[in-house]
Structures are given as C-alpha cells and as structure tokens.
Short mmCIF file of C-alpha atoms and ligand atoms in Angstrom, two decimals:
data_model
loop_
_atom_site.label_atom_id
_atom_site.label_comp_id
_atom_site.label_asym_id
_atom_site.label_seq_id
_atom_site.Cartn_x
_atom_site.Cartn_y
_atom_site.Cartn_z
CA UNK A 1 64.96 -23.92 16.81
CA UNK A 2 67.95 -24.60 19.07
CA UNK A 3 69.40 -28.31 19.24
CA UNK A 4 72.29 -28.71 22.10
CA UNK A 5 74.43 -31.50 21.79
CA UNK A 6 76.71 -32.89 24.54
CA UNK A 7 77.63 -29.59 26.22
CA UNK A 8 80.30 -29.94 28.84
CA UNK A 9 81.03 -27.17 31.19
CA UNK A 10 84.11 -27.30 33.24
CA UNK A 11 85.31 -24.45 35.55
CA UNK A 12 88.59 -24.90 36.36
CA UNK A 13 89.41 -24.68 40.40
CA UNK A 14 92.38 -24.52 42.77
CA UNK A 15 93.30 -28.50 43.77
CA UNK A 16 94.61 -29.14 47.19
CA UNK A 17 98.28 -29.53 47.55
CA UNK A 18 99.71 -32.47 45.61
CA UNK A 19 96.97 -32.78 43.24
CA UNK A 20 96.67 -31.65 39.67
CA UNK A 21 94.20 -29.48 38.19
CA UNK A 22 90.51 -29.77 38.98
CA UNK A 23 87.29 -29.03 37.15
CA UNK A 24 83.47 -28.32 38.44
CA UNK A 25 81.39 -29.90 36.19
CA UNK A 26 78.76 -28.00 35.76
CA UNK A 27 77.77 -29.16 32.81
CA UNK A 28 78.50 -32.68 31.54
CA UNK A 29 77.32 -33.96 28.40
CA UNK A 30 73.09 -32.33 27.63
CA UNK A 31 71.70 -32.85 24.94
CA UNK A 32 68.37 -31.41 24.41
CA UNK A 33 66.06 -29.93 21.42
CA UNK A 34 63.55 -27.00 21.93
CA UNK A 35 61.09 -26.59 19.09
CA UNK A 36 59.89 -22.95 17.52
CA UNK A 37 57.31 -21.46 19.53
CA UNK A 38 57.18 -23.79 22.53
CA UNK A 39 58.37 -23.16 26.00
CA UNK A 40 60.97 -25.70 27.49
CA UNK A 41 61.21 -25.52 31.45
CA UNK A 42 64.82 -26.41 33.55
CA UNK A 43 64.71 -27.66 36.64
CA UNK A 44 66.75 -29.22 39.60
CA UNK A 45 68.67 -27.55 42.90
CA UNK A 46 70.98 -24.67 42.89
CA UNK A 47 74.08 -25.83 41.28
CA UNK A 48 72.89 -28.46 39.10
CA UNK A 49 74.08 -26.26 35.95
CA UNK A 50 71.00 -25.11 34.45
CA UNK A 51 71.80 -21.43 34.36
CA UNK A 52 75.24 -22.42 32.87
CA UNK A 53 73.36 -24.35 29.96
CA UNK A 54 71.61 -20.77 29.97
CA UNK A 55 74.74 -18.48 29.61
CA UNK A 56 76.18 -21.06 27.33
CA UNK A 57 73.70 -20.72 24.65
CA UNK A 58 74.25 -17.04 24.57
CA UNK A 59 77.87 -17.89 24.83
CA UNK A 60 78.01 -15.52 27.67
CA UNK A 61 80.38 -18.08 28.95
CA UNK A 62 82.39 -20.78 26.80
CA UNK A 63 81.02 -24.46 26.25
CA UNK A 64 84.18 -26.84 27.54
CA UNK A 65 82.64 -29.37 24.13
CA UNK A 66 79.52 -30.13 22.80
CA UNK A 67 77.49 -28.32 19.84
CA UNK A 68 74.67 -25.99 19.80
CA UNK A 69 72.48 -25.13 16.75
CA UNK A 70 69.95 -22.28 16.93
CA UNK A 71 68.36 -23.08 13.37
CA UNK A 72 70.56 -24.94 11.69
CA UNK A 73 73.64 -23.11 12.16
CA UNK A 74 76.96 -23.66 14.90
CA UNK A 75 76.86 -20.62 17.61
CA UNK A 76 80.17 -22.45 18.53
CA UNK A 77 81.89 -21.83 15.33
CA UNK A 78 80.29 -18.18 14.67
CA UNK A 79 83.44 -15.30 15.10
CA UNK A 80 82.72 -12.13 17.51
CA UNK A 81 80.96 -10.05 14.85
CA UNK A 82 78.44 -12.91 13.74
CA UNK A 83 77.73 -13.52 17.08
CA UNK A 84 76.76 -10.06 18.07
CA UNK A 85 74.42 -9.92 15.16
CA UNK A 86 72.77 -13.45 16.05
CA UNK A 87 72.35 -11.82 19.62
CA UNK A 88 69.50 -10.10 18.10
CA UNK A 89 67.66 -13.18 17.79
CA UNK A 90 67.93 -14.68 21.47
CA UNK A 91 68.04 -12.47 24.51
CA UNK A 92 67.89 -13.16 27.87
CA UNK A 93 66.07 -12.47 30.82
CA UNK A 94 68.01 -12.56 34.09
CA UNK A 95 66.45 -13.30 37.53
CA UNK A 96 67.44 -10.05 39.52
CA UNK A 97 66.22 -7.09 37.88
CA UNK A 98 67.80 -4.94 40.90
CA UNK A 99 70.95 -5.89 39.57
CA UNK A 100 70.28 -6.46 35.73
CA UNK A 101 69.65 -2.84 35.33
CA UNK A 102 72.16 -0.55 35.64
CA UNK A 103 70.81 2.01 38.22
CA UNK A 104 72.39 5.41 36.76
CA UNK A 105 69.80 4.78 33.15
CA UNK A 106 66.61 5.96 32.91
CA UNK A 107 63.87 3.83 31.56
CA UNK A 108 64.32 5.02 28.25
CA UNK A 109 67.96 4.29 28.16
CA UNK A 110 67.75 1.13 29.53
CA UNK A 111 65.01 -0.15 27.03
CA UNK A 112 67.04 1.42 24.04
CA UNK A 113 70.04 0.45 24.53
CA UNK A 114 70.05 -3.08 22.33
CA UNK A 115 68.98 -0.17 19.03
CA UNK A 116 72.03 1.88 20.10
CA UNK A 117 74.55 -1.42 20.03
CA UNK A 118 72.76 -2.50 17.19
CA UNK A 119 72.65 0.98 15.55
CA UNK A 120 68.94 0.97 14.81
CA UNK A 121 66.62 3.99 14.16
CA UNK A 122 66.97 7.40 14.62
CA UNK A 123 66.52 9.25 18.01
CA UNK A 124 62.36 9.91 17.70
CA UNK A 125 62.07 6.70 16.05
CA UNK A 126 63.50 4.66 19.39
CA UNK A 127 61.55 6.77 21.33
CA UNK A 128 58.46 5.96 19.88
CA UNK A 129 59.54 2.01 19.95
CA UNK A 130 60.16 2.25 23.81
CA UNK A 131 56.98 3.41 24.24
CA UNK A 132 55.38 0.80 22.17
CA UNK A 133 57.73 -2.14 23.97
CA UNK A 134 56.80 -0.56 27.81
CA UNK A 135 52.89 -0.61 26.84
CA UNK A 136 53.42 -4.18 25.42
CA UNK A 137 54.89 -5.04 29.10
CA UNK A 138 51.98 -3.32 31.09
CA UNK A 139 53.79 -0.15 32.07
CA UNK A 140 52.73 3.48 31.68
CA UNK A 141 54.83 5.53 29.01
CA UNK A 142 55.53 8.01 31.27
CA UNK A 143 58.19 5.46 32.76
CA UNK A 144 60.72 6.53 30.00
CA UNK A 145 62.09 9.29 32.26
CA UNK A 146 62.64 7.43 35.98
CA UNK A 147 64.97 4.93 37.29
CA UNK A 148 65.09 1.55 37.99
CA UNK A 149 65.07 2.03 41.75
CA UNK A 150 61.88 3.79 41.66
CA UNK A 151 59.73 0.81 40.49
CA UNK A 152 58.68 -2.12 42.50
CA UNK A 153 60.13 -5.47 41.99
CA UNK A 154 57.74 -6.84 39.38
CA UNK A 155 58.13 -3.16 37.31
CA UNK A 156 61.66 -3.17 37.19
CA UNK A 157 61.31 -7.48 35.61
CA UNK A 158 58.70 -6.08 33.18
CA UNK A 159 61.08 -3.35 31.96
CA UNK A 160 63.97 -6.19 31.91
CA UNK A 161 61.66 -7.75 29.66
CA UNK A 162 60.66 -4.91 27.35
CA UNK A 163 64.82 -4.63 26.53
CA UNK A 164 64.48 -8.10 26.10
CA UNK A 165 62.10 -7.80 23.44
CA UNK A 166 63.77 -4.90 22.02
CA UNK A 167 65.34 -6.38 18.82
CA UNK A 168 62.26 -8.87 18.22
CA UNK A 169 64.32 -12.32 19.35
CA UNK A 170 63.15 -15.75 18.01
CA UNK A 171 64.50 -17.28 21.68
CA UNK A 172 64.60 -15.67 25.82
CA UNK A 173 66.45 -17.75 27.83
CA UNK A 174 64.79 -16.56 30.81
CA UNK A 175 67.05 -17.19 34.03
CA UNK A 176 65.22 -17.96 37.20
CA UNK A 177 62.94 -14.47 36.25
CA UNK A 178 60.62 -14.92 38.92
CA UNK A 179 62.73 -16.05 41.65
CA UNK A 180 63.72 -12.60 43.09
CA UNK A 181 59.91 -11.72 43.02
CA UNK A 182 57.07 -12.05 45.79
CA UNK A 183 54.67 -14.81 44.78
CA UNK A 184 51.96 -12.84 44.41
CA UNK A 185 54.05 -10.61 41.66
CA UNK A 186 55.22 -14.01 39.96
CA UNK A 187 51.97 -15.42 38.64
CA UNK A 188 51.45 -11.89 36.80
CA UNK A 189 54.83 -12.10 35.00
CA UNK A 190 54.34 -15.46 34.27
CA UNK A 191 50.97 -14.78 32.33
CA UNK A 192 53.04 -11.38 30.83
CA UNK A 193 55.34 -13.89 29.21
CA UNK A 194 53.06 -16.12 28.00
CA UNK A 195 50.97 -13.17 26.59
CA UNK A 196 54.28 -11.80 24.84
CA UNK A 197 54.82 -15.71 23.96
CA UNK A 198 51.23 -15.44 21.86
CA UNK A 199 51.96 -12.40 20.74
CA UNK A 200 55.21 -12.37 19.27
CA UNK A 201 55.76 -15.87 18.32
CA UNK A 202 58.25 -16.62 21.13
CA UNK A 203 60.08 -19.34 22.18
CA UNK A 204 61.40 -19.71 25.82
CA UNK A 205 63.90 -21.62 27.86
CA UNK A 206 62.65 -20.84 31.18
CA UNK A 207 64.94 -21.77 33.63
CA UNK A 208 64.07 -21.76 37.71
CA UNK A 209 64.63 -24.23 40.66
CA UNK A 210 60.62 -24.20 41.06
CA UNK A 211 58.77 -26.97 39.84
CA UNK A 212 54.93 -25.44 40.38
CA UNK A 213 56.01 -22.31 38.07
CA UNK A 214 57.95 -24.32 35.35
CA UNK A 215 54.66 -26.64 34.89
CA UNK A 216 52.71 -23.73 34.80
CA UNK A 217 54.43 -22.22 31.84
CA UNK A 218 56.27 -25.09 30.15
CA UNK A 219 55.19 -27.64 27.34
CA UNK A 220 57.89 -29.76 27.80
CA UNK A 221 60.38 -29.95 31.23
CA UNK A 222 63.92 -31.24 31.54
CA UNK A 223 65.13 -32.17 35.12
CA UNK A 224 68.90 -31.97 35.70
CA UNK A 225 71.11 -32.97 38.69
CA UNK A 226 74.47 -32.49 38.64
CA UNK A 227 75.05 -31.47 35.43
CA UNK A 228 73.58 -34.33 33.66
CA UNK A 229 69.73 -34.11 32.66
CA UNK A 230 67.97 -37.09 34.22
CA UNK A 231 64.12 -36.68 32.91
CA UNK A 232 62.77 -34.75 30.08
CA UNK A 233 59.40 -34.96 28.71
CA UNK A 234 55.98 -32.92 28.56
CA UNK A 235 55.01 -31.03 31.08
CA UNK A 236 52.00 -33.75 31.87
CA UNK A 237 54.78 -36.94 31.72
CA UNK A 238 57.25 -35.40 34.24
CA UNK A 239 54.57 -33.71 36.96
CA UNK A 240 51.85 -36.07 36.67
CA UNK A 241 53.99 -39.19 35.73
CA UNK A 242 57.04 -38.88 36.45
CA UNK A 243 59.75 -41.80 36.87
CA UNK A 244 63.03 -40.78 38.30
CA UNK A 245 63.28 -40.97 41.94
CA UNK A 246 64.60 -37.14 42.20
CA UNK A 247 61.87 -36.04 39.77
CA UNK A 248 59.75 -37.99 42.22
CA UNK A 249 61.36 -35.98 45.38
CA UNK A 250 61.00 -32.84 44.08
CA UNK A 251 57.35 -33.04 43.51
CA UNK A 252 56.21 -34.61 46.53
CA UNK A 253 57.50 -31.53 48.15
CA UNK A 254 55.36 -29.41 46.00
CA UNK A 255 52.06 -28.06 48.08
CA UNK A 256 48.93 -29.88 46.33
CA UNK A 257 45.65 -27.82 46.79
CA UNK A 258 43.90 -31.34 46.35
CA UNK A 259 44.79 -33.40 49.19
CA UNK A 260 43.83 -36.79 47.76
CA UNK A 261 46.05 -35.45 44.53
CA UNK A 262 49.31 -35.25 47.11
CA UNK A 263 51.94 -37.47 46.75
CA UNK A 264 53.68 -38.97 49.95
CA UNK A 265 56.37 -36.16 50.75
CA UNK A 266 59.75 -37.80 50.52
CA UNK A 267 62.70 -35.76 51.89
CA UNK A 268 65.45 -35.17 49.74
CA UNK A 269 68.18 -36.65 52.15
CA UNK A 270 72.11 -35.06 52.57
CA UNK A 271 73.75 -32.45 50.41
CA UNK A 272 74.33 -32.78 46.47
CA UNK A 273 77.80 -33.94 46.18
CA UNK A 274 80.64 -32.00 45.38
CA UNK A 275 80.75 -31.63 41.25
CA UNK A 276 84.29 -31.06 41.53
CA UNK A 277 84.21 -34.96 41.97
CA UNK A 278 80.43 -36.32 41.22
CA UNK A 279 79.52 -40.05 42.56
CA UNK A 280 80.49 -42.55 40.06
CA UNK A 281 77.70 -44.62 38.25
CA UNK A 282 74.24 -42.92 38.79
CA UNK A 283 75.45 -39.47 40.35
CA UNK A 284 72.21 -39.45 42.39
CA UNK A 285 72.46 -42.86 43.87
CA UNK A 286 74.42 -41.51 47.14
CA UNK A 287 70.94 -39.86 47.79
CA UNK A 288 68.26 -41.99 46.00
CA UNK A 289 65.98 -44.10 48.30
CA UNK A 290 65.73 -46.80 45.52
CA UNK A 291 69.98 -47.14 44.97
CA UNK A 292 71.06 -51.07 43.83
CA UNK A 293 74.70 -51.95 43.76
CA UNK A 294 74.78 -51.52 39.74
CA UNK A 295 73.76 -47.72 40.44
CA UNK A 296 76.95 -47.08 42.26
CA UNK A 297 79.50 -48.48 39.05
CA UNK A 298 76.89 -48.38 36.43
CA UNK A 299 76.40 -44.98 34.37
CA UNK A 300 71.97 -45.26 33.61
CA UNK A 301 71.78 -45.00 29.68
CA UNK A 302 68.89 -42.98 28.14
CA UNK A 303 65.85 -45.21 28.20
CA UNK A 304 63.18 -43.64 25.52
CA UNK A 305 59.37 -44.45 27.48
CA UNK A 306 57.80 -42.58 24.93
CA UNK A 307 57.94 -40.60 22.06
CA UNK A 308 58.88 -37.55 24.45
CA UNK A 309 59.72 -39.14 27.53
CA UNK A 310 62.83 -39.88 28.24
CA UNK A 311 64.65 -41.00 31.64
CA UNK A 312 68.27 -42.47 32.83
CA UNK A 313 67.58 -44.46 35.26
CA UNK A 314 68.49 -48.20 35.88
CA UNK A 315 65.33 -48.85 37.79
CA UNK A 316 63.08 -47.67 35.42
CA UNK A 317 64.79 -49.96 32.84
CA UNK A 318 64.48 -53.07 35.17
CA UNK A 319 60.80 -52.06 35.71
CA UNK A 320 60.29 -52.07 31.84
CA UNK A 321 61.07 -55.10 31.11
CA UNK A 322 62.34 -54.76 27.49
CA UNK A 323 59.11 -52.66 26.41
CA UNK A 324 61.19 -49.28 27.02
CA UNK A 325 63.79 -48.32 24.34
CA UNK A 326 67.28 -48.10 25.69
CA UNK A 327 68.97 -45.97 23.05
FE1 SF4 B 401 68.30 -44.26 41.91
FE2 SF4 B 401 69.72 -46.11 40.66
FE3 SF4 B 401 67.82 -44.79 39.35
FE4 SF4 B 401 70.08 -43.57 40.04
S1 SF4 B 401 69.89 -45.26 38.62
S2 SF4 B 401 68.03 -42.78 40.27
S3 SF4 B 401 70.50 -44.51 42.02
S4 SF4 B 401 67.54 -46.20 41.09
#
C-alpha cells in the first residue's frame, strides 16, 4: 500500500557566524514498505524523525528527496487538487487531541468537517453519518452538540478518530495517539483501533516513542535513530530478538511482568547528538556499548537476517559470518 523510498528531510537552520547554511536532518534516506491491512509501528527517542516520516507522507510538510508510493502512484509528483482528493484515502491521527480539535466546534462540526471540504452529502445525511462514525468510536450520539473541552482525554482521541474515519481512508498515520493519554485510557484506544482496524480494513502507521504499545499493536516495527532506520522486522524479530545494540537498549528498559523474561537493563548513555551534524560512520556509535574503530568511519550497510529482518549494523555482520545477506 505505501512504499517510501529514500526520504530525506532537511530543515534548514541559522549557522553560527562564518559558516554557511545548515540543515537538521531529520530524515535521511528511509526506505520502508507497509502492506494493505497490516499495522507498521515507529519507534526511537524524541527527535529521531519519525513524526516527520509521518507528516511527510501526508505531505503536510515537503520531502527534501526520496519517493513515496501509496498504491502505485507518486504523492510527490501529484499537483494541489490531486492531492486533496487522495487525502481522502489516508488521514491522520495526531497525539494531542486538546490541541487537534479546534475548541470553538461542536462535536458535530468537528466530525463533519472532512464531508464539508470534500463536499459530501446533504445536511441530514452528515448528520446521520456522525452519528454512525461516534457509535463506531464508543461515544454516545448525544455528543454531536458539546465541545471538545467537555470530554475527558480518551473522549476527545476517540472523536479525533471518528473525523479520522470520516471519508473511509485506506491508511491513519497515527502520531504518537496515545502519548498525551493516562495509561489506563491507552490500552482502551489501542484495542478501539484495532477494532476499527478489523472492521474497516485499515492499515496503520502507528508512530510513538513507546516500545510496550507499538508491540502491542504492530505486525511489523521499524526502529529509527537519527533519522536513519536501524532495525525493521516483525513485531516478534525486533522485541523478542532483536540485534541492534539501541534496539537492545530500548527494551531492556521496558518493565517485564516475568522476571526471568527481563533482559539486563542497559542505560542508554549521553544525549543523541546534534542532527544538525550527526556522528560520522554508525551515527549511534558515540553511544553504543559495542562501538569498534570501523563504526566511527564506516557507514553499516543493510544486512538482510531474514526474509523480514533487516539491521545496519557492523557487528551483527561480523557476528554472521557470511550467512547474513549484505544487500
Ligand atoms: Fe554499535 Fe558499531 Fe553496530 Fe553502530 S555499527 S550499532 S556503533 S556496533
């Protein structure tokens, strides 16, 4: 369903005196593939560029280069008025509903507002389609007439979701959605989505910095760091087997209810470097415990370790010994 090809984000920021122009990288060279109907999880810290990849499939924001194909077809080379009509086909969930909805609309407004850009149905018809896409979310009809600051945290995410679903999208890219919610209130979206996922026929890229919640809903995960992607596979290969040192990090700090199932906690040590100017060689290798001189001039190549895993990583190519794929 959607195929991204070497995307590279670059923000453009003020350089110090003396210098020329510099870029944050945000994003800097993906490529991934999500399939109809399956759910592909993001991961990594804050700043690593996942929402970016996000905004740029909805082309909220610009790629810098790089291709993406939601079936078959360029978004990059679609003009303004093809693009508004493909927008009808992916939507997006964003993480703060306090903020995604705009706090002068009433329910009804809110949730009908995609029909009234799109110009779909009459007046009584949208009503009764509101009502249909609240009750499909969980929530009483008789929301239609309230406002967004009247609901709870985890009501005003469900009604983000029922405009979401408005216009019957093939793709949500859902941005951090649970994030802003308490953790009791995040397990019940999380089963809402994959209920609407069964329902409608949905595929997701659900993108959050938390690694219990992405395994939970994902069938395959993608781990970036600093804008590159450094582990992708299915949800089983990266949490249960997973072979980059950072992918390694980030789950030993994830609570195990099994004590015997716990991996030693490693601490993730210093701050991610700057992306303005990323580490040459392995970007992680100023904070990975396992670092070799080669890491620090030596870009890792993919290495395929199955037919769905796939990791850069110069260790885990040394530890292969020729029976991994470097492609
Ligand atoms: Fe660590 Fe080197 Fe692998 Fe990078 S390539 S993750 S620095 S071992």
């Amino acid at each position: 369903m959607l195929k991204i090809r070497e995307l590279k984000k670059y923000f453009p920021v003020k350089a110090g005196l003396g210098k020329g122009k510099e870029h944050v990288k945000a994003l800097d060279g993906v490529s991934l593939e999500i399939q109809a109907g399956e759910t592909f999880g993001l991961v990594g810290e804050s700043g690593c560029g996942k929402s970016t990849l996000g905004y740029c499939v909805l082309r909220l924001i610009e790629p810098t280069a790089g291709e993406i194909f939601f079936q078959e077809r360029n978004i990059l080379t679609l003009d303004r008025g093809e693009m508004r009509r493909l927008r009808r086909e992916i939507q997006m969930i964003f993480q703060d509903p306090a903020s995604s909805l705009d706090p002068r609309m009433t329910v009804q407004q809110i949730v009908e507002e995609p029909f009234v850009i799109h110009r779909l149905h009459a007046k009584r018809e949208r009503l009764e389609k509101v009502e249909e896409l609240l009750k499909a979310v969980g929530m009483d009809v008789s929301a239609t007439d309230k406002f967004p600051h009247q609901f709870s945290g985890g009501q005003r995410q469900r009604i983000g979701i029922a405009r979401a679903l408005a216009l019957n999208p093939k793709l949500i890219v859902a941005d951090e959605p649970v994030s802003a919610l308490d953790v009791s209130i995040q397990a019940q979206i999380v089963n809402l989505m994959q209920e609407l996922q069964a329902r409608y026929g949905l595929t997701y890229l659900f993108i959050s910095h938390g690694l219990p919640v992405v395994e939970h809903i994902s069938d395959r995960i993608g781990v970036m760091y600093l804008g590159k992607l450094v582990e992708t596979g299915t949800s089983a290969e990266v949490c249960r087997h997973p072979l980059h040192p950072y992918t390694q990090i980030l789950l030993s700090s994830v609570p195990s209810p099994d004590p015997e199932q716990r991996p030693e906690r490693q601490i993730l040590a210093g701050e991610a470097p700057s992306p303005v100017n990323p580490p040459g060689g392995c970007r992680f290798h100023t904070r990975c415990p396992h670092a070799m001189e080669r890491c620090k001039v030596e870009e890792p190549q993919e290495i395929r370790v199955s037919a769905t895993h796939r990791v850069w990583c110069h260790l885990v190519e040394e530890a292969s010994e020729g029976s991994a794929q470097i492609v």
